[in-house]
Coordinates of C-alpha atoms in Angstrom, one line a residue:
Chain A
X330 CA 121.6 59.0 -127.9
X331 CA 120.3 58.6 -131.5
X332 CA 117.5 60.6 -133.0
X333 CA 114.0 59.0 -132.6
X334 CA 112.2 59.4 -135.8
X335 CA 108.5 60.5 -135.5
X336 CA 107.2 57.9 -137.9
X337 CA 108.3 55.4 -140.5
X338 CA 107.4 55.6 -144.2
X339 CA 107.7 53.4 -147.3
X340 CA 108.9 55.5 -150.3
X341 CA 109.7 54.7 -153.9
X342 CA 112.7 57.0 -154.4
X343 CA 116.3 55.9 -154.1
X344 CA 117.8 56.5 -150.7
X345 CA 121.3 57.8 -149.9
X346 CA 122.9 60.6 -148.0
X347 CA 121.7 64.0 -149.2
X348 CA 119.1 62.5 -151.5
X349 CA 115.9 64.5 -151.8
X350 CA 112.6 62.6 -151.4
X351 CA 109.2 64.0 -152.3
X352 CA 106.1 62.6 -150.6
X353 CA 102.7 62.2 -152.3
X354 CA 99.8 64.4 -151.2
X355 CA 98.4 61.7 -148.9
X356 CA 101.6 61.2 -147.0
X357 CA 102.3 65.0 -146.9
X358 CA 98.8 65.5 -145.3
X359 CA 99.4 62.7 -142.8
X360 CA 102.7 64.2 -141.6
X361 CA 101.5 67.7 -141.5
X362 CA 97.9 67.5 -140.3
X363 CA 97.7 64.1 -138.5
X364 CA 101.1 63.8 -136.9
X365 CA 101.5 67.6 -136.8
X366 CA 105.1 67.5 -137.8
X367 CA 107.1 70.5 -138.9
X368 CA 110.2 71.5 -140.8
X369 CA 113.3 69.9 -139.2
X370 CA 111.4 66.9 -137.8
X371 CA 112.9 63.6 -138.6
X372 CA 111.2 60.5 -140.0
X373 CA 112.5 57.1 -141.0
X374 CA 112.2 56.0 -144.6
X375 CA 112.8 52.7 -146.5
X376 CA 112.2 51.7 -150.1
X377 CA 112.8 47.9 -150.0
X378 CA 116.2 48.2 -151.7
X379 CA 118.5 50.7 -149.8
X380 CA 117.9 49.9 -146.2
X381 CA 116.4 52.3 -143.7
X382 CA 117.4 55.9 -143.4
X383 CA 116.6 59.0 -141.4
X384 CA 115.2 62.0 -143.3
X385 CA 114.5 65.5 -142.2
X386 CA 111.5 67.5 -143.3
X387 CA 112.5 70.4 -145.5
X388 CA 109.1 71.9 -145.9
X389 CA 105.5 71.4 -146.8
X390 CA 103.4 72.9 -149.6
X391 CA 100.0 72.4 -151.0
X392 CA 99.9 68.6 -151.4
X393 CA 103.6 68.0 -151.0
X394 CA 106.3 67.5 -148.5
X395 CA 110.0 67.3 -149.2
X396 CA 112.6 65.4 -147.2
X397 CA 116.4 65.2 -147.2
X398 CA 117.9 61.9 -146.4
X399 CA 120.5 62.2 -143.6
X400 CA 121.9 59.0 -142.2
X401 CA 121.4 55.2 -142.6
X402 CA 119.8 53.4 -139.7
X403 CA 119.8 49.8 -141.0
X404 CA 121.3 48.0 -143.9
X405 CA 119.1 46.3 -146.4
X406 CA 118.5 42.7 -145.5
X407 CA 116.5 40.1 -147.4
X408 CA 113.3 38.9 -145.6
X409 CA 112.0 35.3 -145.7
X410 CA 111.1 33.9 -149.1
X411 CA 107.5 33.2 -148.3
X412 CA 104.4 33.5 -150.6
X413 CA 100.8 33.6 -149.6
X414 CA 98.2 32.4 -152.1
X415 CA 94.7 33.2 -150.9
X416 CA 91.2 33.1 -152.3
X417 CA 89.5 36.5 -152.0
X418 CA 87.1 36.7 -149.1
X419 CA 84.8 39.4 -147.7
X420 CA 86.1 43.0 -147.5
X421 CA 87.0 43.4 -143.8
X422 CA 88.5 40.0 -143.6
X423 CA 90.6 40.3 -146.8
X424 CA 92.0 43.6 -145.6
X425 CA 93.0 41.9 -142.4
X426 CA 94.7 39.1 -144.4
X427 CA 96.9 41.6 -146.3
X428 CA 97.8 43.4 -143.0
X429 CA 98.6 40.3 -141.1
X430 CA 100.5 38.6 -143.9
X431 CA 102.7 41.7 -144.2
X432 CA 103.4 41.8 -140.5
X433 CA 104.3 38.1 -140.6
X434 CA 106.9 38.7 -143.3
X435 CA 105.2 37.4 -146.5
X436 CA 107.2 38.4 -149.6
X437 CA 104.5 37.9 -152.2
X438 CA 100.7 38.2 -151.8
X439 CA 98.9 36.4 -154.6
X440 CA 95.1 36.4 -154.8
X441 CA 93.8 33.2 -156.6
X442 CA 90.3 32.3 -157.7
X443 CA 89.2 28.8 -156.7
X444 CA 86.0 27.1 -157.8
X445 CA 84.1 28.2 -154.8
X446 CA 85.7 31.7 -154.4
X447 CA 82.8 34.0 -153.7
X448 CA 84.0 37.5 -154.7
X449 CA 85.1 37.3 -158.4
X450 CA 87.1 40.5 -158.2
X451 CA 89.7 41.8 -155.8
X452 CA 91.0 45.3 -155.2
X453 CA 94.7 44.7 -155.2
X454 CA 95.5 48.4 -154.8
X455 CA 93.6 48.5 -151.5
X456 CA 95.3 45.2 -150.3
X457 CA 98.7 46.6 -151.2
X458 CA 98.0 49.8 -149.3
X459 CA 97.1 47.7 -146.2
X460 CA 100.2 45.6 -146.7
X461 CA 102.4 48.7 -147.0
X462 CA 101.0 50.3 -143.8
X463 CA 101.6 47.1 -141.9
X464 CA 105.2 47.0 -143.3
X465 CA 105.8 50.5 -142.1
X466 CA 104.5 49.7 -138.6
X467 CA 106.1 46.3 -138.3
X468 CA 109.7 47.5 -139.1
X469 CA 110.0 45.5 -142.2
X470 CA 112.7 46.6 -144.7
X471 CA 110.6 45.5 -147.6
X472 CA 107.0 45.5 -148.7
X473 CA 105.2 42.4 -150.1
X474 CA 105.0 42.1 -153.8
X475 CA 101.4 42.0 -155.0
X476 CA 101.1 39.4 -157.8
X477 CA 98.4 39.6 -160.4
X478 CA 95.2 37.7 -159.4
X479 CA 94.8 34.4 -161.4
X480 CA 92.6 31.4 -161.4
X481 CA 94.3 28.9 -159.1
X482 CA 95.1 26.3 -161.9
X483 CA 96.9 29.0 -163.9
X484 CA 98.9 30.1 -160.8
X485 CA 99.9 26.5 -160.2
X486 CA 100.7 25.8 -163.9
X487 CA 104.0 27.6 -163.9
X488 CA 105.0 26.7 -160.3
X489 CA 108.7 26.7 -159.5
X490 CA 109.5 23.1 -158.5
X491 CA 111.8 23.9 -155.6
X492 CA 109.1 26.0 -153.8
X493 CA 107.1 23.9 -151.3
X494 CA 103.4 24.8 -151.4
X495 CA 101.7 24.1 -148.1
X496 CA 98.0 23.5 -148.5
X497 CA 96.0 24.4 -145.5
X498 CA 93.5 21.5 -145.4
X499 CA 90.3 22.0 -143.5
X500 CA 90.0 18.4 -142.3
X501 CA 90.8 14.9 -143.2
X502 CA 93.8 12.8 -142.4
X503 CA 96.6 15.2 -143.0
X504 CA 99.9 15.8 -141.3
X505 CA 99.9 18.4 -138.5
X506 CA 101.6 21.6 -139.6
X507 CA 104.6 21.4 -137.2
X508 CA 105.5 17.9 -138.3
X509 CA 105.1 18.7 -142.0
X510 CA 107.2 21.8 -141.9
X511 CA 110.0 20.2 -140.0
X512 CA 110.0 17.3 -142.4
X513 CA 110.7 19.6 -145.4
X514 CA 114.2 21.0 -146.3
X515 CA 114.5 24.7 -145.5
X516 CA 113.9 26.8 -148.6
X517 CA 111.4 28.8 -150.5
X518 CA 107.8 28.2 -149.3
X519 CA 104.3 29.2 -150.0
X520 CA 100.9 28.7 -148.3
X521 CA 97.6 28.2 -150.0
X522 CA 94.4 29.1 -148.1
X523 CA 91.1 28.3 -149.6
X524 CA 87.9 30.4 -149.6
X525 CA 85.4 30.4 -146.7
X526 CA 83.4 27.7 -148.5
X527 CA 86.4 25.4 -148.8
X528 CA 87.8 23.8 -151.9
X529 CA 85.7 21.6 -154.1
X530 CA 86.7 17.9 -153.6
X531 CA 87.8 17.4 -157.2
X532 CA 89.9 20.6 -157.0
X533 CA 91.5 19.4 -153.8
X534 CA 92.3 16.0 -155.4
X535 CA 94.0 17.7 -158.3
X536 CA 96.0 20.1 -156.1
X537 CA 97.2 17.2 -153.9
X538 CA 98.6 15.3 -156.9
X539 CA 101.1 18.1 -157.6
X540 CA 104.6 17.1 -156.5
X541 CA 105.4 20.4 -154.7
X542 CA 102.2 20.4 -152.6
X543 CA 102.2 19.4 -149.0
X544 CA 98.8 19.3 -147.2
X545 CA 99.0 20.5 -143.6
X546 CA 96.5 20.3 -140.7
X547 CA 95.7 23.1 -138.4
X548 CA 94.1 21.2 -135.6
X549 CA 90.7 19.8 -134.8
X550 CA 88.7 23.0 -135.0
X551 CA 87.5 24.6 -138.2
X552 CA 89.3 27.9 -138.7
X553 CA 88.0 30.8 -140.7
X554 CA 90.2 31.6 -143.7
X555 CA 91.7 34.7 -142.1
X556 CA 92.6 32.8 -138.9
X557 CA 94.2 30.0 -140.9
X558 CA 96.4 32.6 -142.8
X559 CA 97.8 34.0 -139.6
X560 CA 98.1 30.6 -137.8
X561 CA 99.9 28.9 -140.7
X562 CA 102.3 31.8 -141.4
X563 CA 103.2 32.1 -137.7
X564 CA 103.9 28.3 -137.4
X565 CA 106.2 28.4 -140.5
X566 CA 108.1 31.5 -139.3
X567 CA 108.5 29.9 -135.9
X568 CA 109.8 26.6 -137.3
X569 CA 111.5 27.4 -140.6
X570 CA 111.5 31.2 -141.0
X571 CA 113.2 34.2 -139.4
X572 CA 111.6 33.6 -135.9
X573 CA 114.1 30.9 -135.4
X574 CA 117.3 31.7 -133.5
X575 CA 119.4 34.4 -135.3
X576 CA 116.9 34.6 -138.1
X577 CA 116.5 38.3 -138.0
X578 CA 117.8 41.8 -137.1
X579 CA 118.6 41.9 -133.4
X580 CA 118.7 45.6 -132.9
X581 CA 116.1 46.9 -130.5
X582 CA 113.3 48.1 -132.9
X583 CA 112.0 51.5 -133.3
X584 CA 108.4 51.9 -132.1
X585 CA 106.3 54.5 -133.8
X586 CA 104.2 56.8 -131.6
X587 CA 100.5 55.8 -131.5
X588 CA 98.9 56.6 -134.8
X589 CA 95.5 58.2 -134.5
X590 CA 94.5 57.1 -138.0
X591 CA 95.0 53.4 -137.4
X592 CA 92.4 50.9 -136.2
X593 CA 88.7 51.3 -135.8
Chain B
X698 CA 73.7 8.9 -144.6
X699 CA 73.4 11.0 -141.4
X700 CA 71.3 14.1 -141.1
X701 CA 73.2 17.3 -141.9
X702 CA 72.2 19.9 -139.3
X703 CA 71.4 23.4 -140.6
X704 CA 73.5 25.2 -138.0
X705 CA 75.3 24.7 -134.7
X706 CA 74.3 26.5 -131.5
X707 CA 75.7 26.8 -128.0
X708 CA 72.9 26.4 -125.4
X709 CA 72.9 26.4 -121.6
X710 CA 70.3 23.6 -121.0
X711 CA 71.2 20.0 -120.2
X712 CA 71.3 17.8 -123.3
X713 CA 70.1 14.3 -123.6
X714 CA 67.7 12.2 -125.7
X715 CA 64.2 13.6 -125.6
X716 CA 65.2 16.7 -123.7
X717 CA 63.4 20.0 -124.5
X718 CA 65.5 23.0 -125.2
X719 CA 64.2 26.6 -125.4
X720 CA 66.1 29.2 -127.4
X721 CA 66.3 32.9 -126.4
X722 CA 64.6 35.5 -128.7
X723 CA 67.8 36.3 -130.5
X724 CA 68.5 32.7 -131.5
X725 CA 64.9 32.1 -132.3
X726 CA 64.9 35.1 -134.6
X727 CA 68.2 33.9 -136.2
X728 CA 66.8 30.4 -137.0
X729 CA 63.4 31.6 -138.2
X730 CA 64.2 34.8 -140.1
X731 CA 67.8 34.6 -141.0
X732 CA 68.3 31.0 -141.8
X733 CA 64.6 30.6 -142.6
X734 CA 64.3 27.2 -140.8
X735 CA 61.0 25.6 -140.1
X736 CA 59.4 23.0 -137.8
X737 CA 61.2 19.7 -138.2
X738 CA 64.5 21.1 -139.4
X739 CA 67.5 19.8 -137.4
X740 CA 70.3 21.8 -135.8
X741 CA 73.3 20.8 -133.8
X742 CA 73.6 21.9 -130.1
X743 CA 76.3 21.7 -127.5
X744 CA 76.5 23.1 -124.0
X745 CA 80.2 22.5 -123.0
X746 CA 79.3 19.5 -120.8
X747 CA 77.2 16.9 -122.6
X748 CA 78.8 16.6 -126.0
X749 CA 77.1 17.6 -129.3
X750 CA 73.6 16.5 -130.1
X751 CA 71.1 16.8 -132.9
X752 CA 67.9 18.6 -132.1
X753 CA 64.7 19.1 -134.1
X754 CA 62.7 22.3 -134.2
X755 CA 59.3 21.8 -132.6
X756 CA 58.0 25.2 -133.3
X757 CA 58.4 28.9 -133.1
X758 CA 56.5 31.6 -131.3
X759 CA 56.8 35.3 -130.6
X760 CA 60.4 35.5 -129.4
X761 CA 60.9 31.8 -128.8
X762 CA 61.8 28.5 -130.5
X763 CA 61.6 25.1 -128.9
X764 CA 63.8 22.1 -129.9
X765 CA 63.7 18.4 -128.9
X766 CA 67.1 16.8 -128.6
X767 CA 67.2 13.6 -130.7
X768 CA 70.6 11.9 -130.9
X769 CA 74.2 12.4 -129.9
X770 CA 76.8 13.3 -132.5
X771 CA 79.9 13.6 -130.5
X772 CA 80.9 12.8 -126.9
X773 CA 82.2 15.6 -124.7
X774 CA 85.9 15.9 -124.8
X775 CA 88.2 18.3 -122.9
X776 CA 89.9 21.0 -124.9
X777 CA 93.4 22.3 -124.4
X778 CA 94.1 23.9 -121.0
X779 CA 95.2 27.2 -122.4
X780 CA 94.5 30.7 -121.0
X781 CA 94.9 34.0 -122.7
X782 CA 95.6 37.1 -120.7
X783 CA 95.3 40.2 -122.8
X784 CA 95.3 44.0 -122.3
X785 CA 92.2 45.6 -123.7
X786 CA 92.8 47.3 -127.1
X787 CA 90.5 49.2 -129.5
X788 CA 87.1 47.9 -130.2
X789 CA 87.4 46.2 -133.6
X790 CA 90.7 44.6 -132.7
X791 CA 89.6 43.3 -129.3
X792 CA 86.5 41.6 -130.8
X793 CA 88.9 40.0 -133.2
X794 CA 91.1 38.8 -130.3
X795 CA 88.1 37.1 -128.7
X796 CA 86.9 35.5 -131.9
X797 CA 90.4 34.2 -132.9
X798 CA 91.3 33.0 -129.4
X799 CA 88.1 30.9 -129.3
X800 CA 88.8 29.4 -132.7
X801 CA 92.3 28.6 -131.5
X802 CA 90.9 26.6 -128.6
X803 CA 91.6 29.0 -125.6
X804 CA 89.9 27.8 -122.4
X805 CA 89.9 31.1 -120.5
X806 CA 89.9 34.6 -121.8
X807 CA 91.2 37.0 -119.1
X808 CA 91.3 40.8 -119.7
X809 CA 94.1 42.4 -117.6
X810 CA 95.0 46.0 -117.2
X811 CA 98.6 46.9 -117.5
X812 CA 100.2 50.3 -116.8
X813 CA 99.9 51.5 -120.4
X814 CA 96.5 49.8 -121.2
X815 CA 94.6 52.5 -123.0
X816 CA 90.9 51.6 -122.6
X817 CA 90.2 51.3 -118.9
X818 CA 87.0 49.4 -119.3
X819 CA 86.2 46.3 -121.3
X820 CA 82.8 44.9 -122.4
X821 CA 83.1 41.3 -121.4
X822 CA 79.6 40.5 -122.5
X823 CA 80.4 41.5 -126.0
X824 CA 83.7 39.6 -126.0
X825 CA 82.0 36.5 -124.7
X826 CA 79.3 36.7 -127.5
X827 CA 82.1 36.9 -130.1
X828 CA 83.8 33.9 -128.5
X829 CA 80.6 31.9 -128.4
X830 CA 79.9 32.6 -132.1
X831 CA 83.4 31.5 -133.0
X832 CA 83.0 28.4 -130.9
X833 CA 79.8 27.5 -132.7
X834 CA 81.4 27.9 -136.1
X835 CA 84.7 26.3 -135.2
X836 CA 83.2 23.0 -134.0
X837 CA 84.4 23.4 -130.4
X838 CA 82.6 21.4 -127.8
X839 CA 83.2 24.1 -125.2
X840 CA 83.1 27.9 -125.0
X841 CA 85.9 29.8 -123.4
X842 CA 85.4 31.0 -119.8
X843 CA 85.5 34.8 -119.4
X844 CA 87.4 35.7 -116.3
X845 CA 86.8 38.9 -114.4
X846 CA 89.0 41.7 -115.7
X847 CA 91.8 42.5 -113.2
X848 CA 94.9 44.7 -112.9
X849 CA 97.7 42.5 -114.1
X850 CA 99.5 42.4 -110.8
X851 CA 96.3 41.1 -109.1
X852 CA 95.9 38.5 -111.8
X853 CA 99.4 37.3 -111.2
X854 CA 99.3 37.4 -107.4
X855 CA 97.3 34.1 -107.1
X856 CA 98.9 32.4 -110.1
X857 CA 98.9 28.5 -110.0
X858 CA 102.6 27.6 -109.9
X859 CA 102.3 24.7 -112.4
X860 CA 100.9 26.8 -115.2
X861 CA 103.5 28.3 -117.5
X862 CA 102.9 31.9 -118.5
X863 CA 104.4 32.7 -121.8
X864 CA 105.1 36.4 -122.1
X865 CA 105.0 37.7 -125.7
X866 CA 108.0 40.1 -125.6
X867 CA 108.2 42.8 -128.2
X868 CA 111.9 42.8 -128.6
X869 CA 115.1 42.2 -126.8
X870 CA 117.1 39.1 -126.4
X871 CA 114.5 36.5 -125.7
X872 CA 114.1 32.9 -126.7
X873 CA 112.2 32.2 -130.0
X874 CA 108.8 30.8 -129.3
X875 CA 109.3 27.4 -130.8
X876 CA 112.4 26.8 -128.8
X877 CA 110.9 28.1 -125.6
X878 CA 107.7 26.0 -125.9
X879 CA 109.6 22.8 -126.7
X880 CA 111.8 23.3 -123.7
X881 CA 108.9 23.3 -121.2
X882 CA 107.1 20.2 -120.0
X883 CA 103.6 19.7 -121.5
X884 CA 101.0 21.0 -119.2
X885 CA 98.7 23.9 -118.4
X886 CA 99.8 27.1 -120.2
X887 CA 98.8 30.7 -120.6
X888 CA 99.9 33.6 -122.8
X889 CA 100.2 37.2 -121.8
X890 CA 99.9 39.9 -124.6
X891 CA 100.5 43.5 -123.7
X892 CA 98.7 46.6 -124.9
X893 CA 99.6 48.4 -128.2
X894 CA 101.9 50.7 -126.4
X895 CA 103.9 47.8 -124.9
X896 CA 104.7 47.1 -121.2
X897 CA 106.4 49.7 -119.1
X898 CA 110.0 48.6 -118.5
X899 CA 109.7 48.3 -114.7
X900 CA 106.5 46.3 -115.2
X901 CA 108.3 44.0 -117.6
X902 CA 111.2 43.6 -115.1
X903 CA 108.8 42.6 -112.4
X904 CA 106.8 40.1 -114.5
X905 CA 110.0 38.5 -115.7
X906 CA 111.1 37.8 -112.1
X907 CA 108.1 35.5 -111.6
X908 CA 109.1 31.8 -111.6
X909 CA 106.3 30.7 -113.9
X910 CA 107.0 33.3 -116.6
X911 CA 108.8 32.4 -119.8
X912 CA 109.4 35.3 -122.2
X913 CA 109.1 34.3 -125.8
X914 CA 110.1 36.1 -129.0
X915 CA 107.8 36.4 -132.1
X916 CA 110.5 37.3 -134.6
X917 CA 112.2 40.4 -135.8
X918 CA 109.1 42.4 -136.9
X919 CA 106.9 44.3 -134.5
X920 CA 103.5 42.6 -134.4
X921 CA 100.3 44.4 -133.4
X922 CA 98.8 43.0 -130.2
X923 CA 96.0 41.2 -132.1
X924 CA 98.5 39.6 -134.5
X925 CA 100.7 38.5 -131.6
X926 CA 97.7 36.7 -130.0
X927 CA 96.9 34.6 -133.0
X928 CA 100.5 33.9 -133.8
X929 CA 101.5 32.8 -130.3
X930 CA 98.4 30.7 -129.7
X931 CA 98.9 28.9 -133.1
X932 CA 102.5 28.1 -132.4
X933 CA 101.6 26.7 -129.0
X934 CA 98.8 24.6 -130.4
X935 CA 101.1 23.3 -133.2
X936 CA 103.9 22.4 -130.8
X937 CA 102.3 21.5 -127.5
X938 CA 98.5 21.6 -128.0
X939 CA 95.9 19.6 -129.8
X940 CA 97.3 20.3 -133.3
X941 CA 100.0 17.7 -132.6
X942 CA 99.3 14.2 -133.9
X943 CA 96.2 12.6 -132.4
X944 CA 95.5 15.7 -130.4
X945 CA 91.9 16.1 -131.4
X946 CA 88.7 14.6 -132.7
X947 CA 89.5 13.0 -136.1
X948 CA 85.9 12.8 -137.4
X949 CA 85.3 14.8 -140.6
X950 CA 83.8 18.0 -139.2
X951 CA 80.4 19.5 -139.9
X952 CA 80.5 22.7 -141.9
X953 CA 77.7 25.1 -141.4
X954 CA 76.1 26.7 -144.4
X955 CA 77.2 30.2 -145.2
X956 CA 75.9 32.5 -142.5
X957 CA 74.6 35.8 -143.9
X958 CA 74.9 37.6 -140.5
X959 CA 78.6 36.9 -140.1
X960 CA 81.4 39.2 -141.3
X961 CA 81.3 42.7 -142.5

């Protein structure tokens, strides 16, 4: 019977047997005062490079916690090569986008400003924190990269030709998503989701001219931007990503105990 | 050039040319004081039975607004026959489930209590209000039916044999969702999503013995219950529902102006 870790944390330090890991004050507080863990308790840690390891708590101090890495639980594995380009939307909903995209295995989160994007700033630190928390809970071995926010045309100017960019179109005569994804060769992919107000028509015309862009339809109802993100990513994962047979790790996953700080 | 309605409302009254429609105080307030509409302005209305109509505002009073129905915009059409059975979860997340399920075309929302369901009550009025608001915004011609909450075993006891119940399994050796959905004949479907703590093993064993149950996998990461709802419904719609070619209304949809009361 293997040890059941009390929680799962993303850390920055290298991981290997006997390695010491220090936690930041926020994590130290979380382990000590929220989860009420103590010296000797075991947690799981991952850093996106060295797989997942068990680590035992050595001790706590004022604003710190030190761990010693003991044994490896999972080898590092690459996740899907899937980017999400999204126009910033209102606060609650954009937090949700970062959380859900991370759970759904996105490798890069990229805020882009379209002509009708309403907020003209975006707090990438907060979005990354949401994405990391979701990665910890969802058993990912990586966390999404947060790309620097750019105007959409700048983001598309240096686009790698081999990466399909699926454009979630609000309406019009476009190919249904399942059909479009199945028609493309497997390979690097990205989704572009517009702002709540939609793309400007001239902007849409320009995007659709790009050779790597494939417009896809998400059915006859109008979806909110945050719904479209989850729906589109799930369809891609189910048809071309790691939800297909043998796509992912088949070990029974570790489930963290209920976390009192999560949710509303 | 056709008239662009200022918003879209679900109403209970019969709809037909010349029909008078009264709005409740909340809707009347919304039109008058939030959207700042006036006598003569036109809105779209639907009731789930008679299609979608334009209606002109006749006047406002203290807590009321009366409309006269003018012309039909869309004929009534049946939506997908898709139920969602879900274990109640925390407040913010369950509101989200009702909203997203409605956007994704669910015909019946059915809260069920599993052994590990945490909240033991559920506010179906609030969930229905969220579902109706999402239906208004998403261009649905129907609103989801809200079934009476039941313990899961009671809900399954009278199950119609021809309706496939897809069980979103957290882990284990189950068929990936795309494969499982494609292997079933098209027809009435339902999804069952467990609580945040998962199903009890004995409960899961019992459910899986039922002849209409098909367990499906949603990839190698652990999804939160609310993420699993959106992901599973989107995959079904894309593969077997009205997101497939010619599944839905192909008219360019009406987009309501930005609604200041929506969102956080």
